[in-house]
Short mmCIF file of C-alpha atoms in Angstrom, two decimals:
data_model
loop_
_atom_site.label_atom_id
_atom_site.label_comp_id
_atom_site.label_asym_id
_atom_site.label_seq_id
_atom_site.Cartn_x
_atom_site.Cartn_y
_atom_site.Cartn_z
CA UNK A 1402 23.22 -121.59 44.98
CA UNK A 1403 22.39 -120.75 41.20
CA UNK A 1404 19.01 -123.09 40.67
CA UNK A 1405 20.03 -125.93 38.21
CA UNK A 1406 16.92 -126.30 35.03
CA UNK A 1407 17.12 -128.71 32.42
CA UNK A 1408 14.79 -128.61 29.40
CA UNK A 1409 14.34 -131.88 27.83
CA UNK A 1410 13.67 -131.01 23.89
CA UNK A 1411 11.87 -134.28 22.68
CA UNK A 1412 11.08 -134.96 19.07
CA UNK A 1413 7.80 -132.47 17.01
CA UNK A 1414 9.01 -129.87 20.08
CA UNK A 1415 7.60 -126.62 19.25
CA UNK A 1416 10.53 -123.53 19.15
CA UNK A 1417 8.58 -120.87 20.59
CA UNK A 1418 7.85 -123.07 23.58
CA UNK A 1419 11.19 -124.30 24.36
CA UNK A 1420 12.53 -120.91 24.28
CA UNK A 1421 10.02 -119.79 26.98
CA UNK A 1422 11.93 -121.10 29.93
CA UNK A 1423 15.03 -119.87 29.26
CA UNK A 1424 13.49 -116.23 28.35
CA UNK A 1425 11.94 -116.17 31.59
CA UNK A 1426 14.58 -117.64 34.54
CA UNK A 1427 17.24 -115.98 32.64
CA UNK A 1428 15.94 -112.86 33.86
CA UNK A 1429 15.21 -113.24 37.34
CA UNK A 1430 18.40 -111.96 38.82
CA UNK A 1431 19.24 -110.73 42.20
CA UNK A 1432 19.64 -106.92 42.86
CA UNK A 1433 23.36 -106.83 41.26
CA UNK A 1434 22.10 -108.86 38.46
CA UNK A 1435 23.37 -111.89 39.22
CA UNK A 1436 21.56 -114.90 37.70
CA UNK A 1437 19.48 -117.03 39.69
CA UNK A 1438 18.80 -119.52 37.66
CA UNK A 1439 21.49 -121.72 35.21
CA UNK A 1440 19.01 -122.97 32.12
CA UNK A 1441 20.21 -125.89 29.95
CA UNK A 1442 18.68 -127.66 27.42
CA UNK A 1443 19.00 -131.32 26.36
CA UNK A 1444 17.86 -134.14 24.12
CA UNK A 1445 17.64 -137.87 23.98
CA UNK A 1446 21.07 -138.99 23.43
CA UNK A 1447 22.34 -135.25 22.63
CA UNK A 1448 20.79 -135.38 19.16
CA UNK A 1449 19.72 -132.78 16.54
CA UNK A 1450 16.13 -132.56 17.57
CA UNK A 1451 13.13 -132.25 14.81
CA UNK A 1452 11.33 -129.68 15.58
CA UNK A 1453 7.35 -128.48 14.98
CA UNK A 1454 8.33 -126.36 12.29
CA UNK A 1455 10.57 -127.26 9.08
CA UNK A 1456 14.14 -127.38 10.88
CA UNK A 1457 15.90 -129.22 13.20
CA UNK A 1458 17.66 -127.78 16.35
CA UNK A 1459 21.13 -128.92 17.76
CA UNK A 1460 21.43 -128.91 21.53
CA UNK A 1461 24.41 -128.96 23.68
CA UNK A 1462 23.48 -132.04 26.45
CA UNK A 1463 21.81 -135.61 26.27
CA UNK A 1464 19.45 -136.79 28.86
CA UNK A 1465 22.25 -136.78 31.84
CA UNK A 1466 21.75 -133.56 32.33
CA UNK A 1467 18.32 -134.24 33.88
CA UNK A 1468 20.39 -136.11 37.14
CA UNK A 1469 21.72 -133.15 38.75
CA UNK A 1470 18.59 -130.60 37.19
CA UNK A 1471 16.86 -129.00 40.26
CA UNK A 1472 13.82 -128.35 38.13
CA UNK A 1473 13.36 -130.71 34.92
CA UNK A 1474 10.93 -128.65 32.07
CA UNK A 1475 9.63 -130.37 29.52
CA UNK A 1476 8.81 -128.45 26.32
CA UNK A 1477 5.57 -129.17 24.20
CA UNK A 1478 6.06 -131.27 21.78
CA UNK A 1479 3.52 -133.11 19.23
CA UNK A 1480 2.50 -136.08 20.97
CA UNK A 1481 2.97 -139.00 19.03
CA UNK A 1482 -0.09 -140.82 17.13
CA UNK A 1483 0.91 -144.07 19.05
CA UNK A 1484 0.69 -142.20 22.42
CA UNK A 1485 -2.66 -140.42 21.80
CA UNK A 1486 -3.93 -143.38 20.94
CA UNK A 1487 -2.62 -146.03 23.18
CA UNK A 1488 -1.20 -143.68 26.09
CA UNK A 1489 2.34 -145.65 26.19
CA UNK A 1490 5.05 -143.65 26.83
CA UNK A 1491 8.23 -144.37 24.06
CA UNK A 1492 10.99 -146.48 25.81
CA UNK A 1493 13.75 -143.65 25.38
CA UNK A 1494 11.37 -141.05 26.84
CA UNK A 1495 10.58 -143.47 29.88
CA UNK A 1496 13.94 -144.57 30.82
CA UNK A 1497 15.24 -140.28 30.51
CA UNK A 1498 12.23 -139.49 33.31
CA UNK A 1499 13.86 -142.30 35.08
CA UNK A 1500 16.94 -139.93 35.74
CA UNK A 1501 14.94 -137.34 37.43
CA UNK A 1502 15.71 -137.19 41.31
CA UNK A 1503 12.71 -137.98 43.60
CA UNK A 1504 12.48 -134.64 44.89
CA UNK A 1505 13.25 -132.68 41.74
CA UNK A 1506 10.42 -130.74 40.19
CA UNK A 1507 8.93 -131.63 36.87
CA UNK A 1508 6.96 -128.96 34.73
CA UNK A 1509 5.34 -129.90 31.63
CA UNK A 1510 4.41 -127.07 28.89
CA UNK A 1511 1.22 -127.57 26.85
CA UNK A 1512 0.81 -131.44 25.36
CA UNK A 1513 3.71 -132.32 27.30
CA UNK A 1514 1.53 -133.41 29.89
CA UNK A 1515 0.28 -136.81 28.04
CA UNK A 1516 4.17 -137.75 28.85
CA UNK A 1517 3.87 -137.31 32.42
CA UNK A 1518 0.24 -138.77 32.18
CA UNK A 1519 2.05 -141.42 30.55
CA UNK A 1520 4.96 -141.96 33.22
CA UNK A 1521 2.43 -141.97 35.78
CA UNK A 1522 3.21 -138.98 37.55
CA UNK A 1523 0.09 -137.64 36.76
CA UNK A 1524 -2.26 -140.35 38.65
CA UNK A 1525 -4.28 -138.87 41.22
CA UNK A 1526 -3.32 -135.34 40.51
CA UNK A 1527 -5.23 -132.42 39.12
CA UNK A 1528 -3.56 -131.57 35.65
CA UNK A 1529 -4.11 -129.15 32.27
CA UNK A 1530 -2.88 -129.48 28.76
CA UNK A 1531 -4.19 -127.15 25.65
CA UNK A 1532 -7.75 -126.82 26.11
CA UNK A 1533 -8.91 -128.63 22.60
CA UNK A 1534 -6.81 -131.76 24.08
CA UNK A 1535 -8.17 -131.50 27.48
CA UNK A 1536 -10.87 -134.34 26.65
CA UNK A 1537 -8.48 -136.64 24.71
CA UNK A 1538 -6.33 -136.52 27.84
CA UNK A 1539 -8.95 -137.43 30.43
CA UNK A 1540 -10.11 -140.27 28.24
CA UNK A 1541 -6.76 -141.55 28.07
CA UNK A 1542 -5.54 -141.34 31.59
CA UNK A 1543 -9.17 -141.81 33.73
CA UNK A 1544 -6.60 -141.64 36.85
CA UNK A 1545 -5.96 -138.02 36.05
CA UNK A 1546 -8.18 -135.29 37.49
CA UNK A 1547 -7.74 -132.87 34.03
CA UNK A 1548 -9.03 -129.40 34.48
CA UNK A 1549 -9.52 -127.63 31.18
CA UNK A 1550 -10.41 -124.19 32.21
CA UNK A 1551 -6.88 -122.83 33.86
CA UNK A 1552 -3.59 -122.03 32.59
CA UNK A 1553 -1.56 -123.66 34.86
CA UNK A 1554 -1.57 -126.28 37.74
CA UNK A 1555 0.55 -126.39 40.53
CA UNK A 1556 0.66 -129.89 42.37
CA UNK A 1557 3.81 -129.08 44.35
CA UNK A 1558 6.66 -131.06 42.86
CA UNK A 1559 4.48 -131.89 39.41
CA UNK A 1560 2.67 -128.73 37.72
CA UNK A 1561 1.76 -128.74 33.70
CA UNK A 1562 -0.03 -125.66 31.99
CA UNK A 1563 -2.23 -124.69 29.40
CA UNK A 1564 -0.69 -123.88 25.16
CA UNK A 1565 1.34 -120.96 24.18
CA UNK A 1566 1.75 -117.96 26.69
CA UNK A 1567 0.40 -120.23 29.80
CA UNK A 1568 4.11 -121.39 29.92
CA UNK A 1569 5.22 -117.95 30.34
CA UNK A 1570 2.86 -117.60 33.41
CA UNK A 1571 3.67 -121.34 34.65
CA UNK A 1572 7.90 -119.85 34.66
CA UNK A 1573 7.09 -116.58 36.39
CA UNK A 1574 4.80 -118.84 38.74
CA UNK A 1575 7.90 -120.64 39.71
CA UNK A 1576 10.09 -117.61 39.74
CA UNK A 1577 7.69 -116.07 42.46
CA UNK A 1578 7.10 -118.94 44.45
CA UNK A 1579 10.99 -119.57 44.69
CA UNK A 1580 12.52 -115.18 45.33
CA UNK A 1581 9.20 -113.75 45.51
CA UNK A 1582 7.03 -110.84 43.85
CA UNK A 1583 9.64 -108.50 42.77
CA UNK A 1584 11.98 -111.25 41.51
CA UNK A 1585 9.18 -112.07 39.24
CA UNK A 1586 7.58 -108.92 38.55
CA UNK A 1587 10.95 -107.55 37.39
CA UNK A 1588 11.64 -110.43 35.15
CA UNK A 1589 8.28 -110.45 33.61
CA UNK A 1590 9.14 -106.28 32.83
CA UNK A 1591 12.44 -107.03 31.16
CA UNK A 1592 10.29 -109.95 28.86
CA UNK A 1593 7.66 -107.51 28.65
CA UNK A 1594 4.84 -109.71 29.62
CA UNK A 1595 2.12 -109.57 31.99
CA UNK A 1596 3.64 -109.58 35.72
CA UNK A 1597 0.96 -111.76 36.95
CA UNK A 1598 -2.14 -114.19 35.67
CA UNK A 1599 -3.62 -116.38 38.01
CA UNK A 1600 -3.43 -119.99 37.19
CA UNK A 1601 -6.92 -120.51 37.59
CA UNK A 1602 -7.52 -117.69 34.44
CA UNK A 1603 -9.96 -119.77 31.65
CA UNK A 1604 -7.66 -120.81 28.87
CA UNK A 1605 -9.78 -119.57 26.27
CA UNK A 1606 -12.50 -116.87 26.44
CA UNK A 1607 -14.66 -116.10 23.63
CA UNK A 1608 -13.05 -112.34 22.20
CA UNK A 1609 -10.05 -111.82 23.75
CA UNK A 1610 -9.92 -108.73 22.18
CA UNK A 1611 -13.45 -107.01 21.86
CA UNK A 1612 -14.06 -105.73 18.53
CA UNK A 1613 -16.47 -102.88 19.68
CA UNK A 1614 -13.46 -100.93 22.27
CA UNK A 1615 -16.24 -98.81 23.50
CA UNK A 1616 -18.43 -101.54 24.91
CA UNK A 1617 -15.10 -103.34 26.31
CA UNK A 1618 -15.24 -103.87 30.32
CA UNK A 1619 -11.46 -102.97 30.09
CA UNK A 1620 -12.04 -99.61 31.48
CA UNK A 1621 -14.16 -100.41 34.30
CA UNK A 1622 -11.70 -103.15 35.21
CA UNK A 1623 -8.93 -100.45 35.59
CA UNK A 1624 -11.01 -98.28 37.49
CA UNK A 1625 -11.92 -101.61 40.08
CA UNK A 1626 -8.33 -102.05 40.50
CA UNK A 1627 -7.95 -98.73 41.40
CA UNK A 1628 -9.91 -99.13 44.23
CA UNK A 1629 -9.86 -102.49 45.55
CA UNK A 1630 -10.17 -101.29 48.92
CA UNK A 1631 -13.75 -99.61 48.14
CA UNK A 1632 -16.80 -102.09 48.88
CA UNK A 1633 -17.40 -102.32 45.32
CA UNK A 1634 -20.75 -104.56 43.76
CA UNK A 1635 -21.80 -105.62 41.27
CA UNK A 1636 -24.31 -103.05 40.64
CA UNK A 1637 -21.34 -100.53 40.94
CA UNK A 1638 -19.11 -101.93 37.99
CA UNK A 1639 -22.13 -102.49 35.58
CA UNK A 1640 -22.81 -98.65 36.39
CA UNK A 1641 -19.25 -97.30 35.34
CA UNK A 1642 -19.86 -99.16 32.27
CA UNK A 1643 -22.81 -97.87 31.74
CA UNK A 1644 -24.29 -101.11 31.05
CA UNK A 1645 -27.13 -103.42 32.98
CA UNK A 1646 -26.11 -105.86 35.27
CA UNK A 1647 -27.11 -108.60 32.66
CA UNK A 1648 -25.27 -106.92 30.32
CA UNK A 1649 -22.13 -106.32 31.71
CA UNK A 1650 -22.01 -109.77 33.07
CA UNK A 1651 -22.13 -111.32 29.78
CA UNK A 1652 -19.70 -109.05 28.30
CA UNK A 1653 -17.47 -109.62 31.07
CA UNK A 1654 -17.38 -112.70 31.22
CA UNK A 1655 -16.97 -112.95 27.14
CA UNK A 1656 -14.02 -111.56 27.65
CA UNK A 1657 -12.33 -112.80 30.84
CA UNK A 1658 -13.05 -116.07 31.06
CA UNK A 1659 -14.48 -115.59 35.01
CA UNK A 1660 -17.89 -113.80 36.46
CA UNK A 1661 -17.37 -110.22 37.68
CA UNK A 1662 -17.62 -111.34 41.33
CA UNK A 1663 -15.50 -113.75 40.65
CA UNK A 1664 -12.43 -111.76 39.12
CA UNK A 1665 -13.16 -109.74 41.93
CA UNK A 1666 -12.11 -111.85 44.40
CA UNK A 1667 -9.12 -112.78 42.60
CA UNK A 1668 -7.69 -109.54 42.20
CA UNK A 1669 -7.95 -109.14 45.85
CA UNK A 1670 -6.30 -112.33 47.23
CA UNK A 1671 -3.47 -111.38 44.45
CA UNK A 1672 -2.67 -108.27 45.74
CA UNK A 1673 -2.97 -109.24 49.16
CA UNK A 1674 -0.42 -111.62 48.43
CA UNK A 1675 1.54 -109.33 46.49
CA UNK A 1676 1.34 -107.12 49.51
CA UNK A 1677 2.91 -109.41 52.06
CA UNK A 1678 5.49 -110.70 49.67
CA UNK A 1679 7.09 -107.30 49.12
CA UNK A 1680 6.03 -104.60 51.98
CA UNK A 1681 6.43 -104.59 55.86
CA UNK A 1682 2.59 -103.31 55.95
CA UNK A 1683 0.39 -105.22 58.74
CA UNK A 1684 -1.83 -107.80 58.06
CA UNK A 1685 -4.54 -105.38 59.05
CA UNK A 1686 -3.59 -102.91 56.73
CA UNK A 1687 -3.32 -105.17 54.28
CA UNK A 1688 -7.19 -106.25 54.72
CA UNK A 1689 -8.46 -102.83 54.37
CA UNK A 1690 -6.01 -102.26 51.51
CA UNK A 1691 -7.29 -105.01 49.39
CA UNK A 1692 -10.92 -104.60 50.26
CA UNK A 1693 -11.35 -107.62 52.77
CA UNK A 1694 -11.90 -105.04 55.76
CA UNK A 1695 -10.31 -106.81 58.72
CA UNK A 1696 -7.89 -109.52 59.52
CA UNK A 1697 -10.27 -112.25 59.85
CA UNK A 1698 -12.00 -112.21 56.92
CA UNK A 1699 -8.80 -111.79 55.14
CA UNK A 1700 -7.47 -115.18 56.97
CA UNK A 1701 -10.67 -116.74 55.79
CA UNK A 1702 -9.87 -116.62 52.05
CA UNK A 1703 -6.69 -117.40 52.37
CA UNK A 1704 -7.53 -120.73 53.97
CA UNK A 1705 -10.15 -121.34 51.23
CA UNK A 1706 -8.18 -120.64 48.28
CA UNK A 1707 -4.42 -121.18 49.56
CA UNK A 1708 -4.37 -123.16 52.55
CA UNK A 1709 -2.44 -121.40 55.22
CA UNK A 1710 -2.75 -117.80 57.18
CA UNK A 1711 -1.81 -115.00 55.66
CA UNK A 1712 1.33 -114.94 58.56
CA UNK A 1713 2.02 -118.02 57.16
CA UNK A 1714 2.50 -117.05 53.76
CA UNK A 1715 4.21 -114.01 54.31
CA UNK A 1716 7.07 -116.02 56.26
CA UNK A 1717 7.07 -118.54 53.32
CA UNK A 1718 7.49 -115.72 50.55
CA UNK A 1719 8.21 -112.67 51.25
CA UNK A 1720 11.33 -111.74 49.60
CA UNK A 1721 12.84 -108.07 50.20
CA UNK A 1722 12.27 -105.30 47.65
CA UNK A 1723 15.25 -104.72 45.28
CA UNK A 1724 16.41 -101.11 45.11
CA UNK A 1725 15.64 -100.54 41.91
CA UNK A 1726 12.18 -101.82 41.90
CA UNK A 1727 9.85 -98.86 43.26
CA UNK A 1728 7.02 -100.41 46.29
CA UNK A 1729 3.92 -101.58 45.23
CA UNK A 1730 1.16 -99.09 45.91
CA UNK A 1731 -2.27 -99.24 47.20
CA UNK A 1732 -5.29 -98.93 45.14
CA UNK A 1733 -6.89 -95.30 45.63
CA UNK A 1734 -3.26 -93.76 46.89
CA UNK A 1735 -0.91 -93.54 44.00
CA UNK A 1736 -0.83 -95.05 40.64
CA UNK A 1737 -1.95 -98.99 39.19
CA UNK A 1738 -0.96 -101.96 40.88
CA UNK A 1739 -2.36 -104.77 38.78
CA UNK A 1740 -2.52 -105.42 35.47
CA UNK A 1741 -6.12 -106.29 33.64
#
């Protein structure tokens, strides 16, 4: 069955963000092309809604929409002055999240997370808004674990993500989680956006894009993920860059947000997963592959970081590989896997 999402479109919503979801699940479609999500979008009372910007937008639903939705997305908005400063959530706005089914998922983009905050369905759970409201949310909501340094969070049924393109990661998130990598990787190629950031990516790093391209660590990233399955250190990287460790470590870490070690490990437990989600390979392979080096330490990180075996996962998301999408390849054999 076509997945049901409704995108509630409150008032000061910004346009660029409430076109995000709708970009995204349009295009995850099965190998004939058929659609696997249906996106709709709705207002309070099916109203013109005021937007961020110096126009107002007409939608086609009011908040009934959000009964039946399978996954209910709420776009950033402005908060209100009366909610940042008193954290009460408007009447209207209360009695619409009312509507939402107890097992339907809620996802709020950017500074929509102050409504859930608001409603509630924040208390006790790790969240993220824009980083420079990060603090205003914590001291508003004390019950709310906020994390300012990721993009997204995913809670199970309630996740919320960073500003701007963290809502385009958050949607390909889901897209993965619910058909798998190649859904998602293939939709992310048709919106021609990265295929895959990890949610726990810092928000904001200090030059995102390094004035001085020759002392970037861009190329030395490319040439790590090229060989994942090498037992690469530290010392190794800051050599290709022809830098000191000290060095490179700052610069590094200037520009992605993480430590080199770090980013390493990342990279690793992505493509493992990436690995199990859309080939047949062994787990054993798989370790080698990614650089782990045998099954066990490989089932080690992914109970740290996710939780469950890698067996585990694989039965949970692996998703056969569309025809038209070519196999992911190993580091060192043929071609890039990963994106920087």
């Amino acid at each position: 069955m076509t997945h049901r999402v409704a995108v509630l479109a409150l008032g000061g919503v910004l346009p660029l963000d409430l076109g995000i979801p709708a970009r995204v699940f349009n295009e995850a479609c099965t190998p004939d092309g058929t659609r696997l999500y249906s996106v709709s979008t709705c207002s309070l009372g099916g109203r013109p809604v005021r937007t961020h910007e110096d126009y107002r937008l007409v939608v086609d639903h009011d908040e009934s929409l959000l009964d039946t939705a399978d996954t209910v997305v709420i776009a950033t908005q402005e908060p209100s002055t009366e909610l940042l400063t008193t954290g009460a959530l408007p009447a209207e706005v209360a009695a619409a999240l009312d509507r939402i089914r107890p097992r339907t998922r809620i996802v709020s983009l950017c500074t929509s997370a102050f409504l859930l905050a608001a409603a509630g369905l924040l208390d006790g759970r790790r969240a993220t808004t824009h980083w420079a409201l990060c603090e205003s949310l914590a001291q508003l909501f004390p019950d709310v674990e906020v994390d300012p340094d990721v993009l997204f969070v995913d809670n199970g049924r309630v996740l919320t993500s960073a500003g701007g393109a963290a809502g385009i990661d958050l949607c390909l998130h889901l897209v993965r989680l619910d058909h798998g990598a190649a859904v998602a990787s293939a939709a992310a190629r048709r919106c021609v956006v990265a295929p895959w950031r990890e949610g726990g990516q810092a928000q904001f790093i200090e030059h995102p894009v390094p004035q001085d391209t020759d002392r970037s660590t861009s190329a030395t990233r490319q040439w790590v993920l090229d060989r994942l399955a090498e037992p690469l250190t530290l010392e190794d990287m800051a050599g290709h860059a022809h830098m000191s460790v000290r060095t490179f470590t700052r610069r590094f870490r200037g520009e992605v947000g993480s430590s080199p070690l770090k980013w390493l490990a990342q990279r690793r437990l992505a493509h493992a997963r990436l690995l199990l989600e859309s080939t047949e390979l062994p787990v054993a392979r798989i370790a080698v592959a990614c650089g782990f080096g045998d099954p066990v330490t490989l089932r080690k990180n992914f109970y740290r970081h996710l939780g469950l075996s890698p067996a585990t996962y694989r039965r949970a998301h692996h998703a056969p590989e569309p025809e038209r999408e070519s196999q992911p390849t190993l580091p060192g054999i043929a071609g890039k896997s990963q994106a920087i």
